[in-house]
mmCIF file of C-alpha atoms in Angstrom:
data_model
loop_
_atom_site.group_PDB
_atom_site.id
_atom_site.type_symbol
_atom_site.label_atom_id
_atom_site.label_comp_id
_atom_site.label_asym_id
_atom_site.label_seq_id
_atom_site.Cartn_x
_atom_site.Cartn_y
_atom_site.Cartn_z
ATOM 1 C CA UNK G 1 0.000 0.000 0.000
ATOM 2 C CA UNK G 2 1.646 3.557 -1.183
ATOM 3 C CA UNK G 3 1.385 6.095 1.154
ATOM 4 C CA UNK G 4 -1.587 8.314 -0.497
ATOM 5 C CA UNK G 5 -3.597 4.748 -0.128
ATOM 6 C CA UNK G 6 -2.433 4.078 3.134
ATOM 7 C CA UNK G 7 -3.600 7.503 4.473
ATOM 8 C CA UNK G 8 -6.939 7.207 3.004
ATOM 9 C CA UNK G 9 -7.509 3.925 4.088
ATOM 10 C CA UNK G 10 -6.526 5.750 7.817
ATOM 11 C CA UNK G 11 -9.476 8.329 7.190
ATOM 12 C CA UNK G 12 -12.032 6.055 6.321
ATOM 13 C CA UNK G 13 -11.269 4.041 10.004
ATOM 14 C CA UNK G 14 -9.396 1.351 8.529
ATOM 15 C CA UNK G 15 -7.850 -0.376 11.791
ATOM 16 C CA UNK G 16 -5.322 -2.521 9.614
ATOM 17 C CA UNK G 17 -4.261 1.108 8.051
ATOM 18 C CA UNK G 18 -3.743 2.707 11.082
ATOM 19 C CA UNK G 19 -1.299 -0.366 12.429
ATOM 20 C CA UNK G 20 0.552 -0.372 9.070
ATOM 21 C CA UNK G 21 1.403 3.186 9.340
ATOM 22 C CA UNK G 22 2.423 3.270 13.069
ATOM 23 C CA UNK G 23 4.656 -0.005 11.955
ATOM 24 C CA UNK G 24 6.167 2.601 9.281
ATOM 25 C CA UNK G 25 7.072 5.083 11.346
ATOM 26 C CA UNK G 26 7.042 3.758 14.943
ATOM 27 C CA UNK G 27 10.713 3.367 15.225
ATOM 28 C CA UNK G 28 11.692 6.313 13.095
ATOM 29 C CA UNK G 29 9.281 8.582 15.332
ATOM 30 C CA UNK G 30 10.405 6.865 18.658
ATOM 31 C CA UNK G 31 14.219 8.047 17.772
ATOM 32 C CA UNK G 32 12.839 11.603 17.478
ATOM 33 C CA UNK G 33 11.382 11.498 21.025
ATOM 34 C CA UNK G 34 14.465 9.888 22.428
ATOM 35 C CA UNK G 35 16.336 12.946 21.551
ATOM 36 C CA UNK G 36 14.197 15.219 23.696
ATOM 37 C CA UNK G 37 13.734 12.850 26.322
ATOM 38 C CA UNK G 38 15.921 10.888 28.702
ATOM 39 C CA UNK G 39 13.785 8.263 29.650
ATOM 40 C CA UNK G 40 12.625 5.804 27.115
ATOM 41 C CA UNK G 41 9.209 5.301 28.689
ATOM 42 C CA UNK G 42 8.619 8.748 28.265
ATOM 43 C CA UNK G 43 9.887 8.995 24.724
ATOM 44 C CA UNK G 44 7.444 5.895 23.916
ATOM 45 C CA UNK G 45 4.551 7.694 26.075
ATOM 46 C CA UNK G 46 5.461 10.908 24.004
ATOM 47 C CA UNK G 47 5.105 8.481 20.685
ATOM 48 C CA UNK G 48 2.210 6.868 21.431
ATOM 49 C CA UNK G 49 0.712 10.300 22.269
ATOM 50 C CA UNK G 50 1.758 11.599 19.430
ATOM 51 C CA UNK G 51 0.269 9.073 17.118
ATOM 52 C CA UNK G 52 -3.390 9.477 18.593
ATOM 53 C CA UNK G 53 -3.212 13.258 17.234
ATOM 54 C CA UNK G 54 -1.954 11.847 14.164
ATOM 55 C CA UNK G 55 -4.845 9.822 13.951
ATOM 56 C CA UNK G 56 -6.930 12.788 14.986
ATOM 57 C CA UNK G 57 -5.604 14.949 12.473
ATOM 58 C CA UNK G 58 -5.135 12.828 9.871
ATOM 59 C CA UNK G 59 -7.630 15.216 7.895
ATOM 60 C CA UNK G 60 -5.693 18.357 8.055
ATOM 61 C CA UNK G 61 -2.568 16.806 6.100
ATOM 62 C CA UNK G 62 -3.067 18.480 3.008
ATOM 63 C CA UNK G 63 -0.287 16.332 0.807
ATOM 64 C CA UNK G 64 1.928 19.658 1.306
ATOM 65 C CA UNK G 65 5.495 18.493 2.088
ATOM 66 C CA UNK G 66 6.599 15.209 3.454
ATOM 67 C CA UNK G 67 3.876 13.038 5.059
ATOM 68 C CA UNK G 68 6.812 11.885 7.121
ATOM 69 C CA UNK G 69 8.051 15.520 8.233
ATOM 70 C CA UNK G 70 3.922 16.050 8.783
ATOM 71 C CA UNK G 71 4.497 13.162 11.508
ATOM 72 C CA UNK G 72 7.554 14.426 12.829
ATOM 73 C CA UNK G 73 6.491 18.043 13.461
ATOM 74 C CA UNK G 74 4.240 16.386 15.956
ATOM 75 C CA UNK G 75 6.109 14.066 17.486
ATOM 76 C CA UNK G 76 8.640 17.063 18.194
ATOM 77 C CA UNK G 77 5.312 19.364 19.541
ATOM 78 C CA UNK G 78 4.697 15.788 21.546
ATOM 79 C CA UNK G 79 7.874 15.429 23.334
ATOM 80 C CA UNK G 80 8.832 19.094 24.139
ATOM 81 C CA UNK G 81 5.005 19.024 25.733
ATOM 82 C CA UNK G 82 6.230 15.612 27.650
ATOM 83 C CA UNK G 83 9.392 17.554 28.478
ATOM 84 C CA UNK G 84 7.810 20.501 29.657
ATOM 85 C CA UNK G 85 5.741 18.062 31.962
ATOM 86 C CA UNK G 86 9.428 16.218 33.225
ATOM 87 C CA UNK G 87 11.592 18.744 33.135
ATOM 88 C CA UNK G 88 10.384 22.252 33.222
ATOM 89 C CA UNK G 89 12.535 24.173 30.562
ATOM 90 C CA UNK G 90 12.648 27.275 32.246
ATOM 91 C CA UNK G 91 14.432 25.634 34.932
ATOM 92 C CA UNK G 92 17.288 24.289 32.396
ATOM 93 C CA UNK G 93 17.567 26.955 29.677
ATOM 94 C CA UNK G 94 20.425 29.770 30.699
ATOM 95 C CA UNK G 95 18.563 33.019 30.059
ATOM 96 C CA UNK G 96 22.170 34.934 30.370
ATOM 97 C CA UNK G 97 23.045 35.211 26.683
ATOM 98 C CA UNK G 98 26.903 34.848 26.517
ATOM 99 C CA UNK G 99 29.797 34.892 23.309
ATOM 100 C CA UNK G 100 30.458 31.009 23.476
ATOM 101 C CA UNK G 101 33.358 31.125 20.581
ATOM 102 C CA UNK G 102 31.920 28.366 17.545
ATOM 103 C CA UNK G 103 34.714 25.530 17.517
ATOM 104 C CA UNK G 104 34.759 22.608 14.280
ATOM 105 C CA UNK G 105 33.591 19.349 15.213
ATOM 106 C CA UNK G 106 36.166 16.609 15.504
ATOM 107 C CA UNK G 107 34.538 13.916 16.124
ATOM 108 C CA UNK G 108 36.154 10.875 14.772
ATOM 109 C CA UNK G 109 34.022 9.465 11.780
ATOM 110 C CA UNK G 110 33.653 6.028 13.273
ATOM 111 C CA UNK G 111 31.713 7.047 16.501
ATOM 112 C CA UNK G 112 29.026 5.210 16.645
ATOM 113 C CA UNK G 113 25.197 6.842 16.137
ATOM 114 C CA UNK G 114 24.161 5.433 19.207
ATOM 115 C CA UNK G 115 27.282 6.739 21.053
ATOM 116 C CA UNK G 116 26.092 10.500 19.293
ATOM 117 C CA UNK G 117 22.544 9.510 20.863
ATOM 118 C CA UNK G 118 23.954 8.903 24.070
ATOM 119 C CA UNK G 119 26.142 12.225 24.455
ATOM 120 C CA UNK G 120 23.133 14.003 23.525
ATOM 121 C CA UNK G 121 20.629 12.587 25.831
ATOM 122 C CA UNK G 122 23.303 13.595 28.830
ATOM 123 C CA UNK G 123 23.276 17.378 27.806
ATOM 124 C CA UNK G 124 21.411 19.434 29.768
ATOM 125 C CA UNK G 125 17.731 19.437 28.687
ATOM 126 C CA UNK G 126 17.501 23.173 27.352
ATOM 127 C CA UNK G 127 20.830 22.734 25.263
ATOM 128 C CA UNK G 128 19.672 19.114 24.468
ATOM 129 C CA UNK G 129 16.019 20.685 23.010
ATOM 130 C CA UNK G 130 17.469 23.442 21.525
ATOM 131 C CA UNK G 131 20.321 21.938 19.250
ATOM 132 C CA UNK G 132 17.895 18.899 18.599
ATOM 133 C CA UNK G 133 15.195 21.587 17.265
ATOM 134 C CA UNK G 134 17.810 23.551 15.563
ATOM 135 C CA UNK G 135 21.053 21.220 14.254
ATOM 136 C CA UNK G 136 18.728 17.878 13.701
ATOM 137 C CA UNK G 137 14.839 19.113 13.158
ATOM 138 C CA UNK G 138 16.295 22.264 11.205
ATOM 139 C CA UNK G 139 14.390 25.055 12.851
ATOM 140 C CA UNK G 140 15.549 28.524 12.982
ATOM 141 C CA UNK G 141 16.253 30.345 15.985
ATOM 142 C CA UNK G 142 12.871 32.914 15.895
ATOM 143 C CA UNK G 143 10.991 29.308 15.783
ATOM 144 C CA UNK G 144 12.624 28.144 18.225
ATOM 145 C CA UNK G 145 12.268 30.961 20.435
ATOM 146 C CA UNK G 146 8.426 30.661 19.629
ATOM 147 C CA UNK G 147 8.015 27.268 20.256
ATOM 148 C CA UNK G 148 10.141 27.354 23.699
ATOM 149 C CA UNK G 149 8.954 31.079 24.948
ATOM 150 C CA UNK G 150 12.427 32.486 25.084
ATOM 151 C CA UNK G 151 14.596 35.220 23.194
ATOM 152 C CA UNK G 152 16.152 34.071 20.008
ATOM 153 C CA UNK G 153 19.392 34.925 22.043
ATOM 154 C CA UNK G 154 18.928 33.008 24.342
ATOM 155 C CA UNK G 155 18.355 29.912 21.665
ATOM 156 C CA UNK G 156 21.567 31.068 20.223
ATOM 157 C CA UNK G 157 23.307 31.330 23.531
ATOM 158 C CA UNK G 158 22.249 27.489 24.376
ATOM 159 C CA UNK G 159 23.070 26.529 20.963
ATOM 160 C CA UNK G 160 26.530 27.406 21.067
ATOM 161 C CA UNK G 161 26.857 26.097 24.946
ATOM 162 C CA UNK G 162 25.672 22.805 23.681
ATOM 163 C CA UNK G 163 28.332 22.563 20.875
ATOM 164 C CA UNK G 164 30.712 23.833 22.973
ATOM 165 C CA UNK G 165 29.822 20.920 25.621
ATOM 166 C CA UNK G 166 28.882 17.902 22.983
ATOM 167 C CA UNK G 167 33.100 19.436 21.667
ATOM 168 C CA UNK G 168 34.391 18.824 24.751
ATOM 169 C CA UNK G 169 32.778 15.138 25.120
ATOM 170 C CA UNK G 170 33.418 14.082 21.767
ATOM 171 C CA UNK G 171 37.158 15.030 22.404
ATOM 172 C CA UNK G 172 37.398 13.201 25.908
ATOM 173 C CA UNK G 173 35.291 9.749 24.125
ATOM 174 C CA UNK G 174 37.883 9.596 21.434
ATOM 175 C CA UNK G 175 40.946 10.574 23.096
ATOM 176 C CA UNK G 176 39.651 7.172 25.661
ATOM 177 C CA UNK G 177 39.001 5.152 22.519
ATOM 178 C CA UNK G 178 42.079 6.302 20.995
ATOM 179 C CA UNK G 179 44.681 7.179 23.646
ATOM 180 C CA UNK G 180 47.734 6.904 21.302
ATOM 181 C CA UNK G 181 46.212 7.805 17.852
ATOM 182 C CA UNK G 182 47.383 11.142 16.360
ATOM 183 C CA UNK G 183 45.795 14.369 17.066
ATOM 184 C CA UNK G 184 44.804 15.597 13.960
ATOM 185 C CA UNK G 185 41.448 16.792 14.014
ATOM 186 C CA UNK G 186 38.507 15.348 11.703
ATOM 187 C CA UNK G 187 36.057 17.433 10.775
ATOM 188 C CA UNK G 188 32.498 16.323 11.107
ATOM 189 C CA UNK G 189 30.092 18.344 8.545
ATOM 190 C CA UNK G 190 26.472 18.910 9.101
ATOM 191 C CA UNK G 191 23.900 21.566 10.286
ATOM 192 C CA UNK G 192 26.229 22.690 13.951
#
């Protein structure tokens, strides 16, 4: 079943539609959560959640942009809502804006997604949110500031504290994994 079948088999009720598409996008949607959230039962709370307002809402999806990013954009709403709930944000994000100098990601090339997963679930919950929203989910920094209730200073601010941190952890994991390899620095490339 393509997608454009699959969703209009969801809007006419179709219970065998509905558990196909939560089977295609279950896992992909529980890795979003994951990244807001430190707990995996609230990440799959957050999911589960998240799919009963796609359900809901299936018949607001217009076929503009992905069906996929549709999902996603949810899920995110989701788990900053289950965050919120967890761990109030205005209790972790740093309101003092500060000149954290940018620095290149040298992360060796080899590190491991989930090890990536794992320094960012230890961040700090308003650095975590706000480089997940902004270096993964793509949003600017005036949407973020919406969508959290701060200045888009202070996104920047916890942007660059985050990078600065995940630097300094990515440095100490491979200089334990690689205690005698050479020092010269590999540059990651992405959206940091």
């Amino acid at each position: 079943m393509n997608e454009v079948e699959l969703i209009s088999a969801c809007r006419q009720g179709s219970v065998r539609a509905q558990k196909l598409l939560y089977e295609r996008f279950a896992g992909l949607m529980l890795t979003v959560c994951l990244r807001y959230l430190r707990q995996r039962a609230d990440a799959e709370e957050a999911m589960l959640t998240g799919f009963v307002k796609v359900f809901r809402a299936l018949e607001q999806y217009r076929h503009e942009g992905s069906f996929e990013g549709w999902i996603r954009r949810i899920m995110v709403n989701e788990a900053l809502g289950q965050l919120r709930r967890k761990e109030p944000l205005h209790l972790a994000i740093d309101d003092m804006v500060t000149d954290v100098p940018s620095t290149q990601a040298t992360a060796e090339s080899d590190m491991a997604a989930a090890d990536l997963m794992q320094l960012l679930s230890e961040l700090p919950a308003g650095y975590r949110t706000v480089f997940n929203l902004y270096a993964i989910e793509g949003y600017t920094h005036p949407e973020i500031a919406e969508m959290l209730g701060i200045s888009e200073g202070t996104s920047k601010s916890q942007l660059s504290k985050a990078r600065a941190m995940l630097q300094r952890r990515l440095e100490a994991a491979s200089a334990s994994a690689h205690p005698t390899t050479s020092t010269t620095p590999h540059h990651a490339t992405g959206r940091y």
